[in-house]
PDB file of C-alpha atoms in Angstrom:
ATOM      1  CA  UNK A   1      71.182  75.227  81.426  1.00  0.00           C
ATOM      2  CA  UNK A   2      68.194  77.818  83.105  1.00  0.00           C
ATOM      3  CA  UNK A   3      69.204  81.593  81.955  1.00  0.00           C
ATOM      4  CA  UNK A   4      69.304  82.112  86.302  1.00  0.00           C
ATOM      5  CA  UNK A   5      72.071  80.276  86.574  1.00  0.00           C
ATOM      6  CA  UNK A   6      74.397  81.585  83.710  1.00  0.00           C
ATOM      7  CA  UNK A   7      77.003  84.730  85.553  1.00  0.00           C
ATOM      8  CA  UNK A   8      77.075  86.855  83.103  1.00  0.00           C
ATOM      9  CA  UNK A   9      72.896  86.903  82.863  1.00  0.00           C
ATOM     10  CA  UNK A  10      72.649  87.776  87.210  1.00  0.00           C
ATOM     11  CA  UNK A  11      75.169  90.347  85.821  1.00  0.00           C
ATOM     12  CA  UNK A  12      72.722  92.043  83.716  1.00  0.00           C
ATOM     13  CA  UNK A  13      69.824  91.404  85.669  1.00  0.00           C
ATOM     14  CA  UNK A  14      71.869  93.179  88.734  1.00  0.00           C
ATOM     15  CA  UNK A  15      73.221  95.809  87.087  1.00  0.00           C
ATOM     16  CA  UNK A  16      69.770  96.575  85.021  1.00  0.00           C
ATOM     17  CA  UNK A  17      68.305  97.224  88.118  1.00  0.00           C
ATOM     18  CA  UNK A  18      70.877  98.868  90.146  1.00  0.00           C
ATOM     19  CA  UNK A  19      70.711 101.732  87.162  1.00  0.00           C
ATOM     20  CA  UNK A  20      67.015 103.096  88.060  1.00  0.00           C
ATOM     21  CA  UNK A  21      68.548 103.568  91.177  1.00  0.00           C
ATOM     22  CA  UNK A  22      70.078 107.463  92.115  1.00  0.00           C
ATOM     23  CA  UNK A  23      73.377 107.808  93.913  1.00  0.00           C
ATOM     24  CA  UNK A  24      72.770 108.083  97.121  1.00  0.00           C
ATOM     25  CA  UNK A  25      74.106 110.766  99.338  1.00  0.00           C
ATOM     26  CA  UNK A  26      74.797 107.494 102.139  1.00  0.00           C
ATOM     27  CA  UNK A  27      77.107 105.925  99.794  1.00  0.00           C
ATOM     28  CA  UNK A  28      80.069 104.230 102.045  1.00  0.00           C
ATOM     29  CA  UNK A  29      83.657 102.395 101.094  1.00  0.00           C
ATOM     30  CA  UNK A  30      84.880 100.107 103.651  1.00  0.00           C
ATOM     31  CA  UNK A  31      88.282  99.365 104.033  1.00  0.00           C
ATOM     32  CA  UNK A  32      90.299  98.147 107.031  1.00  0.00           C
ATOM     33  CA  UNK A  33      92.272 100.453 109.651  1.00  0.00           C
ATOM     34  CA  UNK A  34      93.559 103.488 107.710  1.00  0.00           C
ATOM     35  CA  UNK A  35      96.637 103.520 111.043  1.00  0.00           C
ATOM     36  CA  UNK A  36      97.309 100.704 111.948  1.00  0.00           C
ATOM     37  CA  UNK A  37      96.366  98.220 109.716  1.00  0.00           C
ATOM     38  CA  UNK A  38      95.664  98.986 105.751  1.00  0.00           C
ATOM     39  CA  UNK A  39      98.392  97.398 104.342  1.00  0.00           C
ATOM     40  CA  UNK A  40     100.500  99.299 100.799  1.00  0.00           C
ATOM     41  CA  UNK A  41      98.050  96.977  97.907  1.00  0.00           C
ATOM     42  CA  UNK A  42      94.999  97.151  99.727  1.00  0.00           C
ATOM     43  CA  UNK A  43      95.421 101.538 100.334  1.00  0.00           C
ATOM     44  CA  UNK A  44      96.616 101.624  96.709  1.00  0.00           C
ATOM     45  CA  UNK A  45      92.963  99.429  95.639  1.00  0.00           C
ATOM     46  CA  UNK A  46      91.492 102.116  97.706  1.00  0.00           C
ATOM     47  CA  UNK A  47      92.208 104.905  96.980  1.00  0.00           C
ATOM     48  CA  UNK A  48      91.597 103.921  93.079  1.00  0.00           C
ATOM     49  CA  UNK A  49      88.200 103.523  94.031  1.00  0.00           C
ATOM     50  CA  UNK A  50      87.874 106.848  96.453  1.00  0.00           C
ATOM     51  CA  UNK A  51      90.226 108.986  93.131  1.00  0.00           C
ATOM     52  CA  UNK A  52      87.142 107.469  90.120  1.00  0.00           C
ATOM     53  CA  UNK A  53      84.378 107.830  92.730  1.00  0.00           C
ATOM     54  CA  UNK A  54      85.700 111.911  92.948  1.00  0.00           C
ATOM     55  CA  UNK A  55      86.473 112.028  88.929  1.00  0.00           C
ATOM     56  CA  UNK A  56      82.879 110.865  88.661  1.00  0.00           C
ATOM     57  CA  UNK A  57      80.914 113.459  90.912  1.00  0.00           C
ATOM     58  CA  UNK A  58      79.702 110.890  93.676  1.00  0.00           C
ATOM     59  CA  UNK A  59      80.097 111.713  97.038  1.00  0.00           C
ATOM     60  CA  UNK A  60      81.403 108.586  99.453  1.00  0.00           C
ATOM     61  CA  UNK A  61      82.543 108.243 103.188  1.00  0.00           C
ATOM     62  CA  UNK A  62      85.058 106.615 103.920  1.00  0.00           C
ATOM     63  CA  UNK A  63      84.570 103.812 106.711  1.00  0.00           C
ATOM     64  CA  UNK A  64      87.812 102.076 108.460  1.00  0.00           C
ATOM     65  CA  UNK A  65      86.763  98.749 109.935  1.00  0.00           C
ATOM     66  CA  UNK A  66      89.464  96.148 111.614  1.00  0.00           C
ATOM     67  CA  UNK A  67      87.239  92.578 110.273  1.00  0.00           C
ATOM     68  CA  UNK A  68      86.533  94.696 106.296  1.00  0.00           C
ATOM     69  CA  UNK A  69      88.439  92.453 104.960  1.00  0.00           C
ATOM     70  CA  UNK A  70      85.877  90.073 105.662  1.00  0.00           C
ATOM     71  CA  UNK A  71      82.787  92.605 105.387  1.00  0.00           C
ATOM     72  CA  UNK A  72      83.783  92.086 101.328  1.00  0.00           C
ATOM     73  CA  UNK A  73      81.791  89.515  98.937  1.00  0.00           C
ATOM     74  CA  UNK A  74      84.796  89.280  97.371  1.00  0.00           C
ATOM     75  CA  UNK A  75      86.910  88.894 100.682  1.00  0.00           C
ATOM     76  CA  UNK A  76      88.267  91.573  98.558  1.00  0.00           C
ATOM     77  CA  UNK A  77      89.418  95.709  99.338  1.00  0.00           C
ATOM     78  CA  UNK A  78      87.967  98.043  99.134  1.00  0.00           C
ATOM     79  CA  UNK A  79      84.622  97.789  98.757  1.00  0.00           C
ATOM     80  CA  UNK A  80      81.492 100.417  98.739  1.00  0.00           C
ATOM     81  CA  UNK A  81      77.877  99.903 100.308  1.00  0.00           C
ATOM     82  CA  UNK A  82      75.779 102.116  97.815  1.00  0.00           C
ATOM     83  CA  UNK A  83      71.932 101.403  98.292  1.00  0.00           C
ATOM     84  CA  UNK A  84      71.472  97.880  98.751  1.00  0.00           C
ATOM     85  CA  UNK A  85      73.527  96.823  96.730  1.00  0.00           C
ATOM     86  CA  UNK A  86      77.272  96.022  97.577  1.00  0.00           C
ATOM     87  CA  UNK A  87      80.293  95.972  95.781  1.00  0.00           C
ATOM     88  CA  UNK A  88      84.073  95.380  95.352  1.00  0.00           C
ATOM     89  CA  UNK A  89      87.081  96.733  93.302  1.00  0.00           C
ATOM     90  CA  UNK A  90      88.000  99.102  90.797  1.00  0.00           C
ATOM     91  CA  UNK A  91      86.156  96.922  88.489  1.00  0.00           C
ATOM     92  CA  UNK A  92      82.663  96.159  89.277  1.00  0.00           C
ATOM     93  CA  UNK A  93      82.580  99.418  90.918  1.00  0.00           C
ATOM     94  CA  UNK A  94      83.137 101.592  87.969  1.00  0.00           C
ATOM     95  CA  UNK A  95      80.215  98.716  85.541  1.00  0.00           C
ATOM     96  CA  UNK A  96      78.417  99.717  88.717  1.00  0.00           C
ATOM     97  CA  UNK A  97      78.647 103.360  88.419  1.00  0.00           C
ATOM     98  CA  UNK A  98      78.227 103.157  84.902  1.00  0.00           C
ATOM     99  CA  UNK A  99      75.146 101.376  85.044  1.00  0.00           C
ATOM    100  CA  UNK A 100      73.867 104.400  87.169  1.00  0.00           C
ATOM    101  CA  UNK A 101      74.608 106.613  84.194  1.00  0.00           C
ATOM    102  CA  UNK A 102      78.483 107.693  85.131  1.00  0.00           C
ATOM    103  CA  UNK A 103      80.881 107.351  82.991  1.00  0.00           C
ATOM    104  CA  UNK A 104      85.170 108.274  83.052  1.00  0.00           C
ATOM    105  CA  UNK A 105      85.129 106.454  79.192  1.00  0.00           C
ATOM    106  CA  UNK A 106      82.079 107.126  77.313  1.00  0.00           C
ATOM    107  CA  UNK A 107      83.991 109.904  75.631  1.00  0.00           C
ATOM    108  CA  UNK A 108      86.768 107.167  73.804  1.00  0.00           C
ATOM    109  CA  UNK A 109      86.292 105.401  70.958  1.00  0.00           C
ATOM    110  CA  UNK A 110      87.190 101.927  71.061  1.00  0.00           C
ATOM    111  CA  UNK A 111      90.794 101.816  70.011  1.00  0.00           C
ATOM    112  CA  UNK A 112      91.437 103.854  72.896  1.00  0.00           C
ATOM    113  CA  UNK A 113      89.100 102.019  75.085  1.00  0.00           C
ATOM    114  CA  UNK A 114      90.915  98.630  74.335  1.00  0.00           C
ATOM    115  CA  UNK A 115      94.141 100.239  74.688  1.00  0.00           C
ATOM    116  CA  UNK A 116      92.486 101.903  78.423  1.00  0.00           C
ATOM    117  CA  UNK A 117      91.881  97.761  79.322  1.00  0.00           C
ATOM    118  CA  UNK A 118      95.157  97.042  78.231  1.00  0.00           C
ATOM    119  CA  UNK A 119      97.318  99.551  80.528  1.00  0.00           C
ATOM    120  CA  UNK A 120      95.128  98.916  83.231  1.00  0.00           C
ATOM    121  CA  UNK A 121      96.106  95.570  83.116  1.00  0.00           C
ATOM    122  CA  UNK A 122     100.097  96.383  82.780  1.00  0.00           C
ATOM    123  CA  UNK A 123      99.002  98.172  86.254  1.00  0.00           C
ATOM    124  CA  UNK A 124      97.452  95.322  87.812  1.00  0.00           C
ATOM    125  CA  UNK A 125     100.061  93.074  86.817  1.00  0.00           C
ATOM    126  CA  UNK A 126     103.026  94.286  87.523  1.00  0.00           C
ATOM    127  CA  UNK A 127     102.218  97.245  90.824  1.00  0.00           C
ATOM    128  CA  UNK A 128      99.367  95.672  92.468  1.00  0.00           C
ATOM    129  CA  UNK A 129     101.275  92.567  92.183  1.00  0.00           C
ATOM    130  CA  UNK A 130     104.773  93.674  93.405  1.00  0.00           C
ATOM    131  CA  UNK A 131     103.027  94.745  96.309  1.00  0.00           C
ATOM    132  CA  UNK A 132     101.960  92.320  97.056  1.00  0.00           C
ATOM    133  CA  UNK A 133     105.892  90.297  96.784  1.00  0.00           C
ATOM    134  CA  UNK A 134     106.953  92.404  98.451  1.00  0.00           C
ATOM    135  CA  UNK A 135     104.359  92.745 101.916  1.00  0.00           C
ATOM    136  CA  UNK A 136     104.786  89.181 102.043  1.00  0.00           C
ATOM    137  CA  UNK A 137     107.515  87.848 100.480  1.00  0.00           C
ATOM    138  CA  UNK A 138     110.269  90.085 100.770  1.00  0.00           C
ATOM    139  CA  UNK A 139     110.806  88.541 104.633  1.00  0.00           C
ATOM    140  CA  UNK A 140     112.394  92.149 106.052  1.00  0.00           C
ATOM    141  CA  UNK A 141     108.843  93.661 105.716  1.00  0.00           C
ATOM    142  CA  UNK A 142     106.503  90.601 106.727  1.00  0.00           C
ATOM    143  CA  UNK A 143     108.523  90.579 109.835  1.00  0.00           C
ATOM    144  CA  UNK A 144     108.762  94.864 110.703  1.00  0.00           C
ATOM    145  CA  UNK A 145     105.352  96.259 109.181  1.00  0.00           C
ATOM    146  CA  UNK A 146     103.004  93.635 106.909  1.00  0.00           C
ATOM    147  CA  UNK A 147     102.186  91.139 109.714  1.00  0.00           C
ATOM    148  CA  UNK A 148     102.230  93.430 113.224  1.00  0.00           C
ATOM    149  CA  UNK A 149     100.045  95.977 110.939  1.00  0.00           C
ATOM    150  CA  UNK A 150      97.708  92.792 109.565  1.00  0.00           C
ATOM    151  CA  UNK A 151      97.205  91.407 112.934  1.00  0.00           C
ATOM    152  CA  UNK A 152      96.337  94.526 115.034  1.00  0.00           C
ATOM    153  CA  UNK A 153      93.022  94.029 115.593  1.00  0.00           C
ATOM    154  CA  UNK A 154      92.748  90.788 116.873  1.00  0.00           C
ATOM    155  CA  UNK A 155      94.153  89.061 120.468  1.00  0.00           C
ATOM    156  CA  UNK A 156      97.275  86.922 120.471  1.00  0.00           C
ATOM    157  CA  UNK A 157      97.319  83.306 119.303  1.00  0.00           C
ATOM    158  CA  UNK A 158      94.566  84.881 116.850  1.00  0.00           C
ATOM    159  CA  UNK A 159      96.495  87.240 114.959  1.00  0.00           C
ATOM    160  CA  UNK A 160      99.879  85.356 114.364  1.00  0.00           C
ATOM    161  CA  UNK A 161      96.734  82.391 112.910  1.00  0.00           C
ATOM    162  CA  UNK A 162      95.414  85.543 110.752  1.00  0.00           C
ATOM    163  CA  UNK A 163      99.010  86.510 109.198  1.00  0.00           C
ATOM    164  CA  UNK A 164     101.130  83.602 108.777  1.00  0.00           C
ATOM    165  CA  UNK A 165      97.611  82.118 107.170  1.00  0.00           C
ATOM    166  CA  UNK A 166      97.357  85.713 104.985  1.00  0.00           C
ATOM    167  CA  UNK A 167     101.189  84.722 103.333  1.00  0.00           C
ATOM    168  CA  UNK A 168     100.693  81.412 103.185  1.00  0.00           C
ATOM    169  CA  UNK A 169      97.814  82.361 100.944  1.00  0.00           C
ATOM    170  CA  UNK A 170      99.510  85.759  98.951  1.00  0.00           C
ATOM    171  CA  UNK A 171     102.617  83.247  98.247  1.00  0.00           C
ATOM    172  CA  UNK A 172     101.018  80.236  96.735  1.00  0.00           C
ATOM    173  CA  UNK A 173      99.477  82.945  94.186  1.00  0.00           C
ATOM    174  CA  UNK A 174     103.196  84.331  93.645  1.00  0.00           C
ATOM    175  CA  UNK A 175     104.060  80.704  92.601  1.00  0.00           C
ATOM    176  CA  UNK A 176     101.163  80.022  91.155  1.00  0.00           C
ATOM    177  CA  UNK A 177     101.667  83.156  88.501  1.00  0.00           C
ATOM    178  CA  UNK A 178     105.309  82.443  88.728  1.00  0.00           C
ATOM    179  CA  UNK A 179     106.558  85.188  91.219  1.00  0.00           C
ATOM    180  CA  UNK A 180     107.829  82.548  93.421  1.00  0.00           C
ATOM    181  CA  UNK A 181     110.843  82.516  92.346  1.00  0.00           C
ATOM    182  CA  UNK A 182     112.205  85.979  91.444  1.00  0.00           C
ATOM    183  CA  UNK A 183     114.264  89.048  93.284  1.00  0.00           C
ATOM    184  CA  UNK A 184     113.729  91.601  95.294  1.00  0.00           C
ATOM    185  CA  UNK A 185     115.923  93.453  92.518  1.00  0.00           C
ATOM    186  CA  UNK A 186     113.461  91.693  89.642  1.00  0.00           C
ATOM    187  CA  UNK A 187     110.460  92.945  91.168  1.00  0.00           C
ATOM    188  CA  UNK A 188     111.973  96.176  91.479  1.00  0.00           C
ATOM    189  CA  UNK A 189     112.781  96.085  87.572  1.00  0.00           C
ATOM    190  CA  UNK A 190     109.425  94.933  86.614  1.00  0.00           C
ATOM    191  CA  UNK A 191     108.216  97.763  88.054  1.00  0.00           C
ATOM    192  CA  UNK A 192     110.704  99.981  86.508  1.00  0.00           C
ATOM    193  CA  UNK A 193     109.204  98.581  83.413  1.00  0.00           C
ATOM    194  CA  UNK A 194     105.533  98.645  84.176  1.00  0.00           C
ATOM    195  CA  UNK A 195     106.115 102.730  84.620  1.00  0.00           C
ATOM    196  CA  UNK A 196     108.800 103.496  82.194  1.00  0.00           C
ATOM    197  CA  UNK A 197     106.213 102.353  80.043  1.00  0.00           C
ATOM    198  CA  UNK A 198     102.942 104.731  81.659  1.00  0.00           C
ATOM    199  CA  UNK A 199     105.367 107.293  81.319  1.00  0.00           C
ATOM    200  CA  UNK A 200     105.188 106.925  77.601  1.00  0.00           C
ATOM    201  CA  UNK A 201     101.976 106.829  77.004  1.00  0.00           C
ATOM    202  CA  UNK A 202     100.902 109.983  78.978  1.00  0.00           C
ATOM    203  CA  UNK A 203     104.171 112.121  78.315  1.00  0.00           C
ATOM    204  CA  UNK A 204     103.129 116.245  78.769  1.00  0.00           C
ATOM    205  CA  UNK A 205      99.142 115.326  78.915  1.00  0.00           C
ATOM    206  CA  UNK A 206      97.849 116.045  81.984  1.00  0.00           C
ATOM    207  CA  UNK A 207      96.003 113.011  81.653  1.00  0.00           C
ATOM    208  CA  UNK A 208      96.811 108.851  80.071  1.00  0.00           C
ATOM    209  CA  UNK A 209      93.764 109.946  77.399  1.00  0.00           C
ATOM    210  CA  UNK A 210      94.426 113.911  77.298  1.00  0.00           C
ATOM    211  CA  UNK A 211      92.024 116.689  79.227  1.00  0.00           C
ATOM    212  CA  UNK A 212      90.088 114.188  80.909  1.00  0.00           C
ATOM    213  CA  UNK A 213      90.932 111.362  83.287  1.00  0.00           C
ATOM    214  CA  UNK A 214      89.303 108.134  83.265  1.00  0.00           C
ATOM    215  CA  UNK A 215      89.370 104.970  85.523  1.00  0.00           C
ATOM    216  CA  UNK A 216      93.402 104.033  84.176  1.00  0.00           C
ATOM    217  CA  UNK A 217      94.130 107.907  86.088  1.00  0.00           C
ATOM    218  CA  UNK A 218      92.786 106.902  88.835  1.00  0.00           C
ATOM    219  CA  UNK A 219      93.935 103.291  89.116  1.00  0.00           C
ATOM    220  CA  UNK A 220      97.583 104.768  87.955  1.00  0.00           C
ATOM    221  CA  UNK A 221      96.858 107.493  90.334  1.00  0.00           C
ATOM    222  CA  UNK A 222      95.755 105.082  94.005  1.00  0.00           C
ATOM    223  CA  UNK A 223      98.984 102.637  92.958  1.00  0.00           C
ATOM    224  CA  UNK A 224     102.090 105.089  91.960  1.00  0.00           C
ATOM    225  CA  UNK A 225     100.537 108.008  95.357  1.00  0.00           C
ATOM    226  CA  UNK A 226     100.348 104.558  97.717  1.00  0.00           C
ATOM    227  CA  UNK A 227     103.867 104.007  96.834  1.00  0.00           C
ATOM    228  CA  UNK A 228     105.585 106.794  97.366  1.00  0.00           C
ATOM    229  CA  UNK A 229     103.744 107.884  99.787  1.00  0.00           C
ATOM    230  CA  UNK A 230     103.503 104.410 102.628  1.00  0.00           C
ATOM    231  CA  UNK A 231     106.896 103.522 105.058  1.00  0.00           C
ATOM    232  CA  UNK A 232     108.260 100.518 103.599  1.00  0.00           C
ATOM    233  CA  UNK A 233     111.809  99.078 105.114  1.00  0.00           C
ATOM    234  CA  UNK A 234     113.542 100.179 101.629  1.00  0.00           C
ATOM    235  CA  UNK A 235     112.945 103.201  99.607  1.00  0.00           C
ATOM    236  CA  UNK A 236     113.811 101.275  96.477  1.00  0.00           C
ATOM    237  CA  UNK A 237     110.032 101.313  95.155  1.00  0.00           C
ATOM    238  CA  UNK A 238     109.053 104.516  95.951  1.00  0.00           C
ATOM    239  CA  UNK A 239     112.924 105.484  93.903  1.00  0.00           C
ATOM    240  CA  UNK A 240     111.840 103.807  90.809  1.00  0.00           C
ATOM    241  CA  UNK A 241     108.655 106.081  91.066  1.00  0.00           C
ATOM    242  CA  UNK A 242     109.913 108.710  91.570  1.00  0.00           C
ATOM    243  CA  UNK A 243     112.630 108.458  88.280  1.00  0.00           C
ATOM    244  CA  UNK A 244     109.836 109.427  86.343  1.00  0.00           C
ATOM    245  CA  UNK A 245     108.981 113.157  86.814  1.00  0.00           C
ATOM    246  CA  UNK A 246     106.184 113.593  85.129  1.00  0.00           C
ATOM    247  CA  UNK A 247     104.480 110.567  86.606  1.00  0.00           C
ATOM    248  CA  UNK A 248     105.506 112.283  89.761  1.00  0.00           C
ATOM    249  CA  UNK A 249     103.557 115.435  88.527  1.00  0.00           C
ATOM    250  CA  UNK A 250     100.519 113.363  87.809  1.00  0.00           C
ATOM    251  CA  UNK A 251      99.787 112.301  91.222  1.00  0.00           C
ATOM    252  CA  UNK A 252     100.378 116.209  92.845  1.00  0.00           C
ATOM    253  CA  UNK A 253      97.445 117.012  90.096  1.00  0.00           C
ATOM    254  CA  UNK A 254      95.473 114.745  90.851  1.00  0.00           C
ATOM    255  CA  UNK A 255      95.766 114.761  94.366  1.00  0.00           C
ATOM    256  CA  UNK A 256      94.888 119.023  94.185  1.00  0.00           C
ATOM    257  CA  UNK A 257      92.436 118.446  92.310  1.00  0.00           C
ATOM    258  CA  UNK A 258      90.397 115.857  93.236  1.00  0.00           C
ATOM    259  CA  UNK A 259      91.529 115.511  97.439  1.00  0.00           C
ATOM    260  CA  UNK A 260      92.853 118.953  98.363  1.00  0.00           C
ATOM    261  CA  UNK A 261      90.625 120.543 100.555  1.00  0.00           C
ATOM    262  CA  UNK A 262      87.864 118.296 100.628  1.00  0.00           C
ATOM    263  CA  UNK A 263      86.407 117.390 103.780  1.00  0.00           C
ATOM    264  CA  UNK A 264      88.251 114.730 105.454  1.00  0.00           C
ATOM    265  CA  UNK A 265      85.113 111.808 105.839  1.00  0.00           C
ATOM    266  CA  UNK A 266      86.993 108.957 106.733  1.00  0.00           C
ATOM    267  CA  UNK A 267      86.267 107.575 110.432  1.00  0.00           C
ATOM    268  CA  UNK A 268      87.148 104.319 112.178  1.00  0.00           C
TER     269      UNK A 268
END
């Protein structure tokens, strides 16, 4: 088997070549339209990446495009365009920046790094999945918010076709991972358990690993801040998070440190 047919070898070569190029001033992050289109899960993922890049001190312009999902190489939001490279989702973006010498977790030991990855898996498996479930599997939310926002840039009947196609894809995914038969209350309870674990790990520290943020802090902030600031058909999801005062303080701390008084560079 040729080495070039092995994905891990290709990724290694990609990162090595990318590391030689400095971070440009015109790096761009793409997401769906901010006011009319972007949904809860995509907004949370995009905010997590923005927080991570700001924590690294890496400038990025946020550009909103109606077809951002279809522009992404993985079909996932957000993605960044840096030089001649396009990278989507937080995990690959973290690896990409590490190859350029920018990392938030180099100071962690092996045990801490493993713990950080475990909590990131928890957030993705619980919070991200819950966001997708509520968007597309709760009938009231899907009808009132999700389908109208998702389809807003497109003319009828394409708008309806794309929205129902996306809903079918997400519901099929939920069935595959065992969430298809869950009730809304069970999803809320999963979110509560996730927040309880995060709250206990954070404790009274400013960040999850004491005084310096890591990619875990960026990921948690992206999801929690988006949930508590996004209008849904019910406030129950946000209320579950608001019951943990240290998580709310954590979100305010990151917002004040990395987002307040910063120039808004997003444009549609």
